[in-house]
PDB file of C-alpha atoms in Angstrom:
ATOM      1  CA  UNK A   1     -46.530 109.322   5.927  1.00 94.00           C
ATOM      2  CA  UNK A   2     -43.641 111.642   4.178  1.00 96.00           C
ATOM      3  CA  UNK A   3     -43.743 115.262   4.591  1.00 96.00           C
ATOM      4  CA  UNK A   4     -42.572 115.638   0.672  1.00 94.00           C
ATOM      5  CA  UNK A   5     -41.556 119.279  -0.028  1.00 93.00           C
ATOM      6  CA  UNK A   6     -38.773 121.842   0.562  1.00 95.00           C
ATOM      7  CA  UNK A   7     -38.382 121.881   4.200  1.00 97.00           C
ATOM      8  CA  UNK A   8     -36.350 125.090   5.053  1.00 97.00           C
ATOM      9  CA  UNK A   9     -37.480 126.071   8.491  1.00 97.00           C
ATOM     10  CA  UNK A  10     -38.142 124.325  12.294  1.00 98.00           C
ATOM     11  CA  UNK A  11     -41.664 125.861  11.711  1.00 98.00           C
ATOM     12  CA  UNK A  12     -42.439 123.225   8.989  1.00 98.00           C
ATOM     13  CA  UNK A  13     -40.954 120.437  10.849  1.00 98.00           C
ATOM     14  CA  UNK A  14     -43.456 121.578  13.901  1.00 98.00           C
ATOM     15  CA  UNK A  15     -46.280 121.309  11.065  1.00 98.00           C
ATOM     16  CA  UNK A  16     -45.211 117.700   9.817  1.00 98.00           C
ATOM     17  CA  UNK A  17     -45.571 116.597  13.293  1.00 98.00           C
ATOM     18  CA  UNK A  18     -48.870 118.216  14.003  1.00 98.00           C
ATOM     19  CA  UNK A  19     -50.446 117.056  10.345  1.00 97.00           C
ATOM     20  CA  UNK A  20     -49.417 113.614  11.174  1.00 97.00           C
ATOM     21  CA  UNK A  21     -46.090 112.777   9.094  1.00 98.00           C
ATOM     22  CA  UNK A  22     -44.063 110.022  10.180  1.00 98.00           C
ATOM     23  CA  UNK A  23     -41.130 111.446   8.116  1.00 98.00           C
ATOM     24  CA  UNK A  24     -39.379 114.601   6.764  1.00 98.00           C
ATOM     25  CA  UNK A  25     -37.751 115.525   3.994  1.00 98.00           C
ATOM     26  CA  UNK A  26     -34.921 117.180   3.845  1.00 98.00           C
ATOM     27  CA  UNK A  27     -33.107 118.087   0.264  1.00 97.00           C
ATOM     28  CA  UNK A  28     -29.730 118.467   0.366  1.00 97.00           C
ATOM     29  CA  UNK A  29     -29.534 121.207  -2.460  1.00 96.00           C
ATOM     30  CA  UNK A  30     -32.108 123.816  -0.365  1.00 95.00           C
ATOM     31  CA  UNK A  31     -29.813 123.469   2.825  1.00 98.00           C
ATOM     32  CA  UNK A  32     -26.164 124.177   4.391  1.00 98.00           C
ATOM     33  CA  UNK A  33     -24.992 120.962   6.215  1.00 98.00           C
ATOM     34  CA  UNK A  34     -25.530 122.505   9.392  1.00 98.00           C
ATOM     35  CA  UNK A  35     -29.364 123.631   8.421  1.00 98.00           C
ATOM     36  CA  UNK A  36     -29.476 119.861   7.233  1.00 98.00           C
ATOM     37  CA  UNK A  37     -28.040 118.916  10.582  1.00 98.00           C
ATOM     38  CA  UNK A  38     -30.513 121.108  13.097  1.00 98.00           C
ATOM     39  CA  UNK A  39     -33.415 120.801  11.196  1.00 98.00           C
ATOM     40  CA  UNK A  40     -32.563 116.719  11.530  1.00 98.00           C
ATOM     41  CA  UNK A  41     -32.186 116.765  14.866  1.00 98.00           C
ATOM     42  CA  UNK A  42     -35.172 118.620  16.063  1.00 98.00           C
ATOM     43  CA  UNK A  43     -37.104 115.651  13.543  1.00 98.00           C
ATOM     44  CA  UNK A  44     -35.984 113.491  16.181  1.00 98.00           C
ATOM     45  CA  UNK A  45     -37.338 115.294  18.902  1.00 98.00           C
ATOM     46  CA  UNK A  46     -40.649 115.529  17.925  1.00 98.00           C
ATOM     47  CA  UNK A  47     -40.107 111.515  16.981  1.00 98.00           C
ATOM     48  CA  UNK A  48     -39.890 112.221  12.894  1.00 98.00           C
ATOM     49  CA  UNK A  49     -37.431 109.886  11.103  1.00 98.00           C
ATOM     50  CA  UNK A  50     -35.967 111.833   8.334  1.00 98.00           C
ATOM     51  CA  UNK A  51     -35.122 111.042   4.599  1.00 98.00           C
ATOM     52  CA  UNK A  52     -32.317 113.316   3.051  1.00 98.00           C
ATOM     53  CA  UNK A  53     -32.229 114.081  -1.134  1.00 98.00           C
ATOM     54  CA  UNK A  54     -29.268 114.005  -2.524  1.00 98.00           C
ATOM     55  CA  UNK A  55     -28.572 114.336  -6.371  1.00 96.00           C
ATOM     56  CA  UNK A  56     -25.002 114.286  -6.616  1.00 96.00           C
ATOM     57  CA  UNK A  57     -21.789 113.097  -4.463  1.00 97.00           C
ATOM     58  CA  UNK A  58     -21.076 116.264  -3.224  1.00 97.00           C
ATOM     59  CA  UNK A  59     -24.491 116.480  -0.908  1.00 98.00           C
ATOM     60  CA  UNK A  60     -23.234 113.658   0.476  1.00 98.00           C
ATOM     61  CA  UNK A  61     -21.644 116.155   3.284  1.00 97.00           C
ATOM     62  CA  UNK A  62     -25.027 116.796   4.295  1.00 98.00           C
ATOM     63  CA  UNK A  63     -25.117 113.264   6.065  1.00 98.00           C
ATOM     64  CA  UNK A  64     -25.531 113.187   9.723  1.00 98.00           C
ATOM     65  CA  UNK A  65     -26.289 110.728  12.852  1.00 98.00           C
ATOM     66  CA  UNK A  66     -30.144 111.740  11.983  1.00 98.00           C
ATOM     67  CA  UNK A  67     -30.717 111.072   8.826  1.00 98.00           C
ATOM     68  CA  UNK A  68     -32.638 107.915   8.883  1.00 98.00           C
ATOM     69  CA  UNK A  69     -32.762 107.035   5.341  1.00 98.00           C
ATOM     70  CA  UNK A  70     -30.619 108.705   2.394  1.00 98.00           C
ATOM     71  CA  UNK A  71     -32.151 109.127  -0.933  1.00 98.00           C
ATOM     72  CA  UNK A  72     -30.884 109.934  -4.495  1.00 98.00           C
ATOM     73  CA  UNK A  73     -33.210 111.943  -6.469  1.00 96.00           C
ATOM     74  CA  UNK A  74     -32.719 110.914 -10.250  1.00 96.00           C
ATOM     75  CA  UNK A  75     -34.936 114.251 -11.361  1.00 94.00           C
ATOM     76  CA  UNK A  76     -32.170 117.193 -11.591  1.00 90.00           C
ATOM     77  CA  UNK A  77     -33.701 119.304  -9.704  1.00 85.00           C
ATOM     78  CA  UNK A  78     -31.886 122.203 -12.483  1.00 87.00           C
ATOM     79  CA  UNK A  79     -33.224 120.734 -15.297  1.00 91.00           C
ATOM     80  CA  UNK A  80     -36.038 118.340 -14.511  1.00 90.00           C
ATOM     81  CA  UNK A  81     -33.895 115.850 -16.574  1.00 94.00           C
ATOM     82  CA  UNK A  82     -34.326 112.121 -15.121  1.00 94.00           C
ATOM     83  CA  UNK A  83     -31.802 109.564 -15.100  1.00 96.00           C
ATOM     84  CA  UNK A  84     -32.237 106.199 -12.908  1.00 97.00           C
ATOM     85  CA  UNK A  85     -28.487 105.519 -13.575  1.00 97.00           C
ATOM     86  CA  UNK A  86     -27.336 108.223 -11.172  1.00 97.00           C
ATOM     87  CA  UNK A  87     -28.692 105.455  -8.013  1.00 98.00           C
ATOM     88  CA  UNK A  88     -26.705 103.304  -9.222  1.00 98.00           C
ATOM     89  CA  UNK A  89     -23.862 105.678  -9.881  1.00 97.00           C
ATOM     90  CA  UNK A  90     -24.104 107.292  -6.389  1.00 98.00           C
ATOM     91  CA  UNK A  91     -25.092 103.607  -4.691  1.00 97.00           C
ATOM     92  CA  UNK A  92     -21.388 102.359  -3.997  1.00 97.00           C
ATOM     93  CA  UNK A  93     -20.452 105.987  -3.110  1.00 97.00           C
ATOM     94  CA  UNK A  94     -23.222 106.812  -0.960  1.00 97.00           C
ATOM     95  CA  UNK A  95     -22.397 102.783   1.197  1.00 97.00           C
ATOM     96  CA  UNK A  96     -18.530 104.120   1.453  1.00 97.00           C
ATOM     97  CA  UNK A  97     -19.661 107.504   2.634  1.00 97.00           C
ATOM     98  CA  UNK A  98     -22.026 105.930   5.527  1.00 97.00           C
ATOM     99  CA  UNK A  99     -19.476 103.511   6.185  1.00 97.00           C
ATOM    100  CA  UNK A 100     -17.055 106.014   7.136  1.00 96.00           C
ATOM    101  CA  UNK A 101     -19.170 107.741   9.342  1.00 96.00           C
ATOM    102  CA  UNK A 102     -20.362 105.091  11.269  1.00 97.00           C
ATOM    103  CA  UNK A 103     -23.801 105.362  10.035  1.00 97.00           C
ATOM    104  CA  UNK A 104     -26.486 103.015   8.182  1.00 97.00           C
ATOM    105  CA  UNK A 105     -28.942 104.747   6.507  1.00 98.00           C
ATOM    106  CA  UNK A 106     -31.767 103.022   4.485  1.00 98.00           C
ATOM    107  CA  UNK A 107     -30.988 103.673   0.769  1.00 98.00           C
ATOM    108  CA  UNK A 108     -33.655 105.430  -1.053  1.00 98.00           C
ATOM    109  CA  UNK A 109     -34.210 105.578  -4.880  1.00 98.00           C
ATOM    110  CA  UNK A 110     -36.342 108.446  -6.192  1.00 97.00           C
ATOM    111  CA  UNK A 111     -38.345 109.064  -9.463  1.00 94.00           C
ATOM    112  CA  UNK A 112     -37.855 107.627 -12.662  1.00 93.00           C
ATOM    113  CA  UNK A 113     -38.668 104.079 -11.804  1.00 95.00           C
ATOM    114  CA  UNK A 114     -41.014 102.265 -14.296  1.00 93.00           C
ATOM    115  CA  UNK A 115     -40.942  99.043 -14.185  1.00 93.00           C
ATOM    116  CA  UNK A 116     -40.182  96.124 -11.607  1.00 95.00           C
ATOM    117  CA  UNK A 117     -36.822  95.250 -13.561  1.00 95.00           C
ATOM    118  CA  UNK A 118     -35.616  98.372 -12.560  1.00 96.00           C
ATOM    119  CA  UNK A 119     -36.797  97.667  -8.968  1.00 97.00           C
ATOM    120  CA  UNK A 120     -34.921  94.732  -8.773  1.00 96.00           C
ATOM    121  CA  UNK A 121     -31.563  96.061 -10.164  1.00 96.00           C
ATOM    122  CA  UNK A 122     -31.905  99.132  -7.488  1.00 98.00           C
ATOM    123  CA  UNK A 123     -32.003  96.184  -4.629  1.00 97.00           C
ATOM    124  CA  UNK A 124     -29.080  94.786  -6.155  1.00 97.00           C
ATOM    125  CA  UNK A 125     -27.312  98.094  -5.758  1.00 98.00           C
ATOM    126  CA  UNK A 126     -28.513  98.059  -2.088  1.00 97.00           C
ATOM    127  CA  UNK A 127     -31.491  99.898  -2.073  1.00 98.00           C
ATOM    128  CA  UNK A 128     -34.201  99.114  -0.074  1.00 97.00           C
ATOM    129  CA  UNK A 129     -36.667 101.964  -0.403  1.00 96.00           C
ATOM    130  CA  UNK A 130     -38.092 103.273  -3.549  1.00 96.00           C
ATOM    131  CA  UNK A 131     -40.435 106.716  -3.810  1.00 94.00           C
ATOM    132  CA  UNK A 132     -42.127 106.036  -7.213  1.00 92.00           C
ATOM    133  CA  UNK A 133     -44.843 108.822  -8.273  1.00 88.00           C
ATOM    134  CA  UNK A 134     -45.176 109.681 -11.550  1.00 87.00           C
ATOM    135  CA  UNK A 135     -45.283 105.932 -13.096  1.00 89.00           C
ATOM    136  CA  UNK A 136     -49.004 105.084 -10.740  1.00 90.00           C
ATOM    137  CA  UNK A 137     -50.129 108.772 -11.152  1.00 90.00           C
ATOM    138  CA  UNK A 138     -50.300 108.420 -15.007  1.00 91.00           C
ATOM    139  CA  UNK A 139     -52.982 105.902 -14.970  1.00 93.00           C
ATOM    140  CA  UNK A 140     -56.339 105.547 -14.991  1.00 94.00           C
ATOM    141  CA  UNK A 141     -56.579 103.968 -11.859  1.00 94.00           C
ATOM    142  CA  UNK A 142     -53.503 104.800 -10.051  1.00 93.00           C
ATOM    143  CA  UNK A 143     -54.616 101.984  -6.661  1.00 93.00           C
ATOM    144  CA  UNK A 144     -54.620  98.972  -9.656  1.00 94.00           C
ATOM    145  CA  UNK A 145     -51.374  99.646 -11.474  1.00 93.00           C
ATOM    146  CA  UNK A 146     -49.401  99.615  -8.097  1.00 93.00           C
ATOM    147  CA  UNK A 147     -50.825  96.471  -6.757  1.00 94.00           C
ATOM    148  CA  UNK A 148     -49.718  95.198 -10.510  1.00 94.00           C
ATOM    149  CA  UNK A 149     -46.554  96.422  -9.886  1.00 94.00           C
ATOM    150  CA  UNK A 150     -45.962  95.160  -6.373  1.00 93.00           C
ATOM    151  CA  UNK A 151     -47.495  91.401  -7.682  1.00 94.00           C
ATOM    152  CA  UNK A 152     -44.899  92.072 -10.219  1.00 94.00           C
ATOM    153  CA  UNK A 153     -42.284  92.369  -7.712  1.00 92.00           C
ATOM    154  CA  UNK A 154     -39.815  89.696  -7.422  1.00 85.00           C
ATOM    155  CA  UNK A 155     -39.735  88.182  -3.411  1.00 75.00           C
TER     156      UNK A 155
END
């Protein structure tokens, strides 16, 4: 379970762990590396694994030995505009960046993913995770489209 919203303060990370979350996130654009980097840490404390946004290269400084998986948000956060290319133009970027640093963070593709072609190009690109919303939510009957989707789903 994902603690989905603009974690600013330990407080919230305290209430993650009390509702039940199994995971925090933590957008790059609402926080200084070193509020990325404390907040992160104190996750790990309480036993949260943490998922950083990022929506361009230059977040990329928010990276740190606790950030368990590291997403790319392809909704501008500025202009609500959504673009699944920017994955795959941060994807090569974002594997250099965690190389450096010694670090192996799961790759995480957010919003604007439709269809299972898509999908399958993202794990091409090395993603492995995938936080897809808006696509189920649209539906009727949100439970039926995704197991569609997922028997859709290349092995």
């Amino acid at each position: 379970l994902l603690r989905k919203d603009f974690i600013i303060d330990e407080y919230q990370v305290y209430q993650a762990r009390v509702m039940g979350a199994d995971a925090i996130l933590l957008i790059a654009a609402c926080l200084t590396p070193d509020q990325c980097l404390s907040l992160a840490e104190l996750a790990h404390t309480l036993q949260l694994e943490t998922l950083l946004e990022i929506h361009c290269e230059s977040e990329l400084g928010h990276l740190n030995p606790h950030i368990d998986m590291l997403g790319v948000n392809n909704r501008n956060l500025g202009t609500f505009h959504t673009d699944v290319e920017n994955s795959f133009r941060l994807a090569e970027i974002m594997q250099e960046v965690s190389k450096e640093k010694d670090l192996a963070p799961l790759l995480v593709s957010e919003s604007g993913i439709s269809d299972t072609t898509t999908v399958s190009r993202l794990r091409e690109a090395g993603f492995r995770g995938f936080l897809i919303g808006e696509t189920f939510m649209k539906t009727e009957e949100p439970g039926d489209t995704l197991s569609a989707f997922i028997g859709d789903l290349p092995c």
